[in-house]
Protein backbone atom coordinates (compact mmCIF):
# COMPACT_ATOMS: atom_id res chain seq x y z
CA UNK A 1 0.00 0.00 0.00
CA UNK A 2 1.24 3.50 -0.82
CA UNK A 3 0.46 6.90 0.63
CA UNK A 4 -2.22 8.69 -1.34
CA UNK A 5 -1.80 12.07 0.35
CA UNK A 6 0.66 13.81 2.62
CA UNK A 7 -0.46 16.93 4.48
CA UNK A 8 1.96 19.34 6.12
CA UNK A 9 0.48 21.66 8.75
CA UNK A 10 2.05 24.82 10.10
CA UNK A 11 1.08 28.23 11.44
CA UNK A 12 3.95 29.64 9.36
CA UNK A 13 2.02 30.17 6.12
CA UNK A 14 4.90 32.02 4.45
CA UNK A 15 7.18 29.05 5.08
CA UNK A 16 4.57 26.64 3.69
CA UNK A 17 4.33 28.81 0.56
CA UNK A 18 8.10 28.55 0.09
CA UNK A 19 8.03 24.79 0.61
CA UNK A 20 5.14 24.52 -1.85
CA UNK A 21 7.24 26.21 -4.54
CA UNK A 22 10.30 24.09 -3.73
CA UNK A 23 8.37 20.81 -3.86
CA UNK A 24 6.69 21.83 -7.12
CA UNK A 25 10.12 22.36 -8.68
CA UNK A 26 11.52 19.09 -7.31
CA UNK A 27 8.54 16.83 -8.01
CA UNK A 28 7.42 18.46 -11.24
CA UNK A 29 4.68 16.35 -12.81
CA UNK A 30 4.94 13.48 -10.30
CA UNK A 31 2.50 15.02 -7.80
CA UNK A 32 -0.05 17.74 -7.25
CA UNK A 33 1.24 20.20 -4.65
CA UNK A 34 -0.95 22.97 -3.28
CA UNK A 35 -2.15 24.63 -0.11
CA UNK A 36 -5.80 23.80 0.53
CA UNK A 37 -5.74 26.33 3.37
CA UNK A 38 -3.10 28.86 4.43
CA UNK A 39 -1.86 26.39 7.04
CA UNK A 40 -2.12 23.11 5.04
CA UNK A 41 0.24 21.91 2.34
CA UNK A 42 -1.11 18.92 0.40
CA UNK A 43 1.05 16.59 -1.69
CA UNK A 44 -0.92 14.05 -3.73
CA UNK A 45 0.45 11.62 -6.34
CA UNK A 46 -1.09 12.18 -9.76
CA UNK A 47 -4.10 9.95 -10.31
CA UNK A 48 -4.95 9.83 -6.59
CA UNK A 49 -7.53 12.60 -6.47
CA UNK A 50 -11.08 12.48 -5.08
CA UNK A 51 -12.56 11.66 -8.48
CA UNK A 52 -10.28 8.66 -8.93
CA UNK A 53 -11.13 7.51 -5.41
CA UNK A 54 -14.87 7.69 -6.17
CA UNK A 55 -14.33 5.68 -9.36
CA UNK A 56 -12.50 2.96 -7.44
CA UNK A 57 -15.08 2.80 -4.66
CA UNK A 58 -17.96 2.62 -7.15
CA UNK A 59 -16.25 -0.21 -9.00
CA UNK A 60 -15.48 -2.06 -5.77
CA UNK A 61 -19.08 -1.97 -4.54
CA UNK A 62 -20.52 -2.63 -7.99
CA UNK A 63 -22.37 0.60 -8.77
CA UNK A 64 -22.03 3.10 -11.59
CA UNK A 65 -20.31 6.41 -10.92
CA UNK A 66 -23.65 8.16 -11.53
CA UNK A 67 -25.04 6.50 -8.41
CA UNK A 68 -22.27 7.84 -6.13
CA UNK A 69 -22.61 11.07 -4.18
CA UNK A 70 -19.83 12.89 -2.38
CA UNK A 71 -20.68 15.36 0.37
CA UNK A 72 -18.27 17.72 2.10
CA UNK A 73 -14.55 18.04 1.72
Coordinates of N, CA, C and O in Angstrom, one line a residue:
X1 N 0.8 -1.2 0.0 CA 0.0 0.0 0.0 C 0.9 1.2 0.0 O 1.9 1.3 0.6
X2 N 0.5 2.3 -0.7 CA 1.2 3.5 -0.8 C 0.4 4.7 -0.3 O -0.8 4.6 -0.2
X3 N 1.1 5.7 0.2 CA 0.5 6.9 0.6 C -0.3 7.5 -0.5 O 0.2 7.6 -1.6
X4 N -1.5 8.0 -0.3 CA -2.2 8.7 -1.3 C -2.3 10.2 -1.1 O -2.7 10.9 -2.0
X5 N -1.8 10.6 0.1 CA -1.8 12.1 0.3 C -0.9 12.3 1.6 O -1.0 11.6 2.6
X6 N -0.1 13.4 1.5 CA 0.7 13.8 2.6 C 0.2 15.3 2.9 O 0.2 16.1 1.9
X7 N -0.1 15.6 4.1 CA -0.5 16.9 4.5 C 0.5 17.5 5.5 O 0.7 16.9 6.6
X8 N 1.1 18.6 5.2 CA 2.0 19.3 6.1 C 1.1 20.4 6.7 O 0.3 21.1 6.1
X9 N 1.3 20.6 8.0 CA 0.5 21.7 8.7 C 1.4 22.6 9.5 O 2.3 22.1 10.2
X10 N 1.2 23.9 9.4 CA 2.0 24.8 10.1 C 1.3 26.2 10.2 O 0.6 26.5 9.3
X11 N 1.6 26.9 11.3 CA 1.1 28.2 11.4 C 1.9 29.2 10.6 O 1.5 30.3 10.4
X12 N 3.1 28.8 10.1 CA 4.0 29.6 9.4 C 3.6 29.6 7.9 O 4.2 28.9 7.1
X13 N 2.5 30.3 7.5 CA 2.0 30.2 6.1 C 3.0 30.6 5.1 O 3.1 30.1 4.0
X14 N 3.9 31.6 5.4 CA 4.9 32.0 4.5 C 5.9 30.9 4.2 O 6.3 30.7 3.1
X15 N 6.2 30.2 5.2 CA 7.2 29.0 5.1 C 6.6 27.9 4.2 O 7.2 27.3 3.4
X16 N 5.3 27.7 4.5 CA 4.6 26.6 3.7 C 4.5 27.0 2.2 O 4.7 26.2 1.3
X17 N 4.3 28.3 1.9 CA 4.3 28.8 0.6 C 5.7 28.6 -0.1 O 5.8 28.1 -1.3
X18 N 6.8 28.8 0.6 CA 8.1 28.6 0.1 C 8.3 27.1 -0.1 O 8.9 26.7 -1.2
X19 N 7.9 26.2 0.8 CA 8.0 24.8 0.6 C 7.2 24.3 -0.6 O 7.6 23.4 -1.3
X20 N 6.0 24.9 -0.7 CA 5.1 24.5 -1.9 C 5.9 24.7 -3.2 O 5.9 23.9 -4.1
X21 N 6.5 25.9 -3.3 CA 7.2 26.2 -4.5 C 8.4 25.3 -4.7 O 8.7 24.8 -5.8
X22 N 9.1 25.0 -3.7 CA 10.3 24.1 -3.7 C 9.9 22.7 -4.1 O 10.5 22.1 -5.0
X23 N 8.8 22.2 -3.5 CA 8.4 20.8 -3.9 C 7.9 20.8 -5.3 O 8.1 19.8 -6.0
X24 N 7.2 21.8 -5.7 CA 6.7 21.8 -7.1 C 7.8 21.7 -8.1 O 7.8 21.0 -9.1
X25 N 8.9 22.4 -7.8 CA 10.1 22.4 -8.7 C 10.7 21.0 -8.6 O 11.1 20.4 -9.7
X26 N 10.9 20.4 -7.5 CA 11.5 19.1 -7.3 C 10.7 17.9 -7.9 O 11.2 17.0 -8.5
X27 N 9.4 18.0 -7.6 CA 8.5 16.8 -8.0 C 8.0 17.0 -9.4 O 7.5 16.0 -10.0
X28 N 7.9 18.2 -9.9 CA 7.4 18.5 -11.2 C 6.1 17.9 -11.5 O 5.1 18.2 -10.8
X29 N 6.0 16.9 -12.4 CA 4.7 16.3 -12.8 C 4.4 15.0 -12.1 O 3.5 14.3 -12.4
X30 N 5.2 14.7 -11.0 CA 4.9 13.5 -10.3 C 3.8 13.6 -9.3 O 3.3 12.6 -8.8
X31 N 3.5 14.8 -8.9 CA 2.5 15.0 -7.8 C 1.8 16.4 -7.9 O 2.4 17.3 -8.5
X32 N 0.6 16.5 -7.4 CA -0.1 17.7 -7.2 C 0.3 18.3 -5.9 O 0.2 17.7 -4.9
X33 N 0.8 19.6 -5.9 CA 1.2 20.2 -4.6 C 0.5 21.5 -4.5 O 0.6 22.4 -5.4
X34 N -0.3 21.7 -3.5 CA -0.9 23.0 -3.3 C -1.4 23.1 -1.8 O -1.4 22.2 -1.1
X35 N -1.6 24.4 -1.4 CA -2.2 24.6 -0.1 C -3.7 24.7 -0.2 O -4.2 25.6 -0.8
X36 N -4.3 23.8 0.5 CA -5.8 23.8 0.5 C -6.3 24.9 1.5 O -7.5 25.3 1.4
X37 N -5.5 25.2 2.4 CA -5.7 26.3 3.4 C -4.4 27.0 3.6 O -3.4 26.4 3.2
X38 N -4.4 28.2 4.2 CA -3.1 28.9 4.4 C -2.1 28.0 5.2 O -0.9 28.1 5.1
X39 N -2.7 27.2 6.1 CA -1.9 26.4 7.0 C -1.7 24.9 6.7 O -1.1 24.1 7.4
X40 N -2.3 24.5 5.5 CA -2.1 23.1 5.0 C -1.4 23.1 3.7 O -1.6 23.9 2.8
X41 N -0.4 22.2 3.6 CA 0.2 21.9 2.3 C 0.0 20.5 2.0 O 0.4 19.5 2.7
X42 N -0.7 20.3 0.9 CA -1.1 18.9 0.4 C -0.2 18.5 -0.7 O 0.0 19.2 -1.7
X43 N 0.3 17.2 -0.6 CA 1.0 16.6 -1.7 C 0.3 15.3 -2.0 O 0.2 14.4 -1.2
X44 N -0.1 15.2 -3.3 CA -0.9 14.0 -3.7 C -0.3 13.5 -5.0 O -0.2 14.3 -6.0
X45 N 0.0 12.2 -5.1 CA 0.5 11.6 -6.3 C -0.6 11.8 -7.4 O -1.8 11.8 -7.2
X46 N -0.1 12.0 -8.7 CA -1.1 12.2 -9.8 C -1.9 10.9 -9.9 O -1.4 9.8 -9.7
X47 N -3.2 11.1 -10.2 CA -4.1 10.0 -10.3 C -4.7 9.5 -9.0 O -5.5 8.6 -9.0
X48 N -4.4 10.2 -7.9 CA -5.0 9.8 -6.6 C -5.8 11.0 -6.1 O -5.7 11.3 -4.9
X49 N -6.7 11.5 -6.9 CA -7.5 12.6 -6.5 C -8.9 12.0 -6.0 O -9.1 10.8 -6.1
X50 N -9.8 12.9 -5.6 CA -11.1 12.5 -5.1 C -11.9 11.8 -6.2 O -12.6 10.8 -5.9
X51 N -11.8 12.3 -7.4 CA -12.6 11.7 -8.5 C -12.1 10.2 -8.7 O -12.9 9.3 -8.9
X52 N -10.8 10.0 -8.7 CA -10.3 8.7 -8.9 C -10.7 7.7 -7.8 O -11.0 6.6 -8.0
X53 N -10.7 8.3 -6.6 CA -11.1 7.5 -5.4 C -12.6 7.1 -5.6 O -12.9 5.9 -5.3
X54 N -13.5 8.0 -6.0 CA -14.9 7.7 -6.2 C -15.0 6.6 -7.2 O -15.9 5.7 -7.1
X55 N -14.3 6.7 -8.3 CA -14.3 5.7 -9.4 C -14.0 4.3 -8.8 O -14.6 3.3 -9.1
X56 N -12.9 4.2 -8.0 CA -12.5 3.0 -7.4 C -13.5 2.4 -6.5 O -13.8 1.2 -6.4
X57 N -14.1 3.3 -5.6 CA -15.1 2.8 -4.7 C -16.3 2.3 -5.4 O -16.9 1.2 -5.1
X58 N -16.8 3.0 -6.4 CA -18.0 2.6 -7.1 C -17.7 1.3 -7.8 O -18.6 0.4 -7.7
X59 N -16.6 1.1 -8.4 CA -16.3 -0.2 -9.0 C -16.2 -1.3 -8.0 O -16.8 -2.4 -8.2
X60 N -15.6 -1.0 -6.8 CA -15.5 -2.1 -5.8 C -16.8 -2.5 -5.2 O -17.0 -3.7 -5.0
X61 N -17.8 -1.6 -5.1 CA -19.1 -2.0 -4.5 C -20.1 -2.3 -5.6 O -21.2 -2.7 -5.3
X62 N -19.7 -2.2 -6.9 CA -20.5 -2.6 -8.0 C -21.6 -1.7 -8.4 O -22.7 -2.1 -8.8
X63 N -21.4 -0.4 -8.3 CA -22.4 0.6 -8.8 C -21.7 1.5 -9.8 O -20.5 1.6 -9.9
X64 N -22.6 2.2 -10.6 CA -22.0 3.1 -11.6 C -21.7 4.4 -10.9 O -22.2 4.7 -9.8
X65 N -20.8 5.1 -11.5 CA -20.3 6.4 -10.9 C -21.5 7.4 -10.7 O -21.5 8.1 -9.8
X66 N -22.5 7.3 -11.6 CA -23.7 8.2 -11.5 C -24.5 7.9 -10.3 O -25.2 8.8 -9.9
X67 N -24.3 6.8 -9.6 CA -25.0 6.5 -8.4 C -24.3 6.8 -7.1 O -24.7 6.5 -6.0
X68 N -23.1 7.5 -7.3 CA -22.3 7.8 -6.1 C -22.4 9.3 -5.8 O -22.4 10.1 -6.8
X69 N -22.6 9.7 -4.6 CA -22.6 11.1 -4.2 C -21.5 11.3 -3.2 O -21.2 10.5 -2.3
X70 N -20.9 12.5 -3.3 CA -19.8 12.9 -2.4 C -20.3 14.2 -1.7 O -20.7 15.1 -2.4
X71 N -20.2 14.2 -0.4 CA -20.7 15.4 0.4 C -19.5 15.9 1.3 O -18.9 15.1 1.9
X72 N -19.3 17.1 1.2 CA -18.3 17.7 2.1 C -16.9 17.7 1.4 O -16.8 17.5 0.2
X73 N -15.9 17.9 2.3 CA -14.5 18.0 1.7 C -14.0 16.7 1.5 O -13.4 16.0 2.1

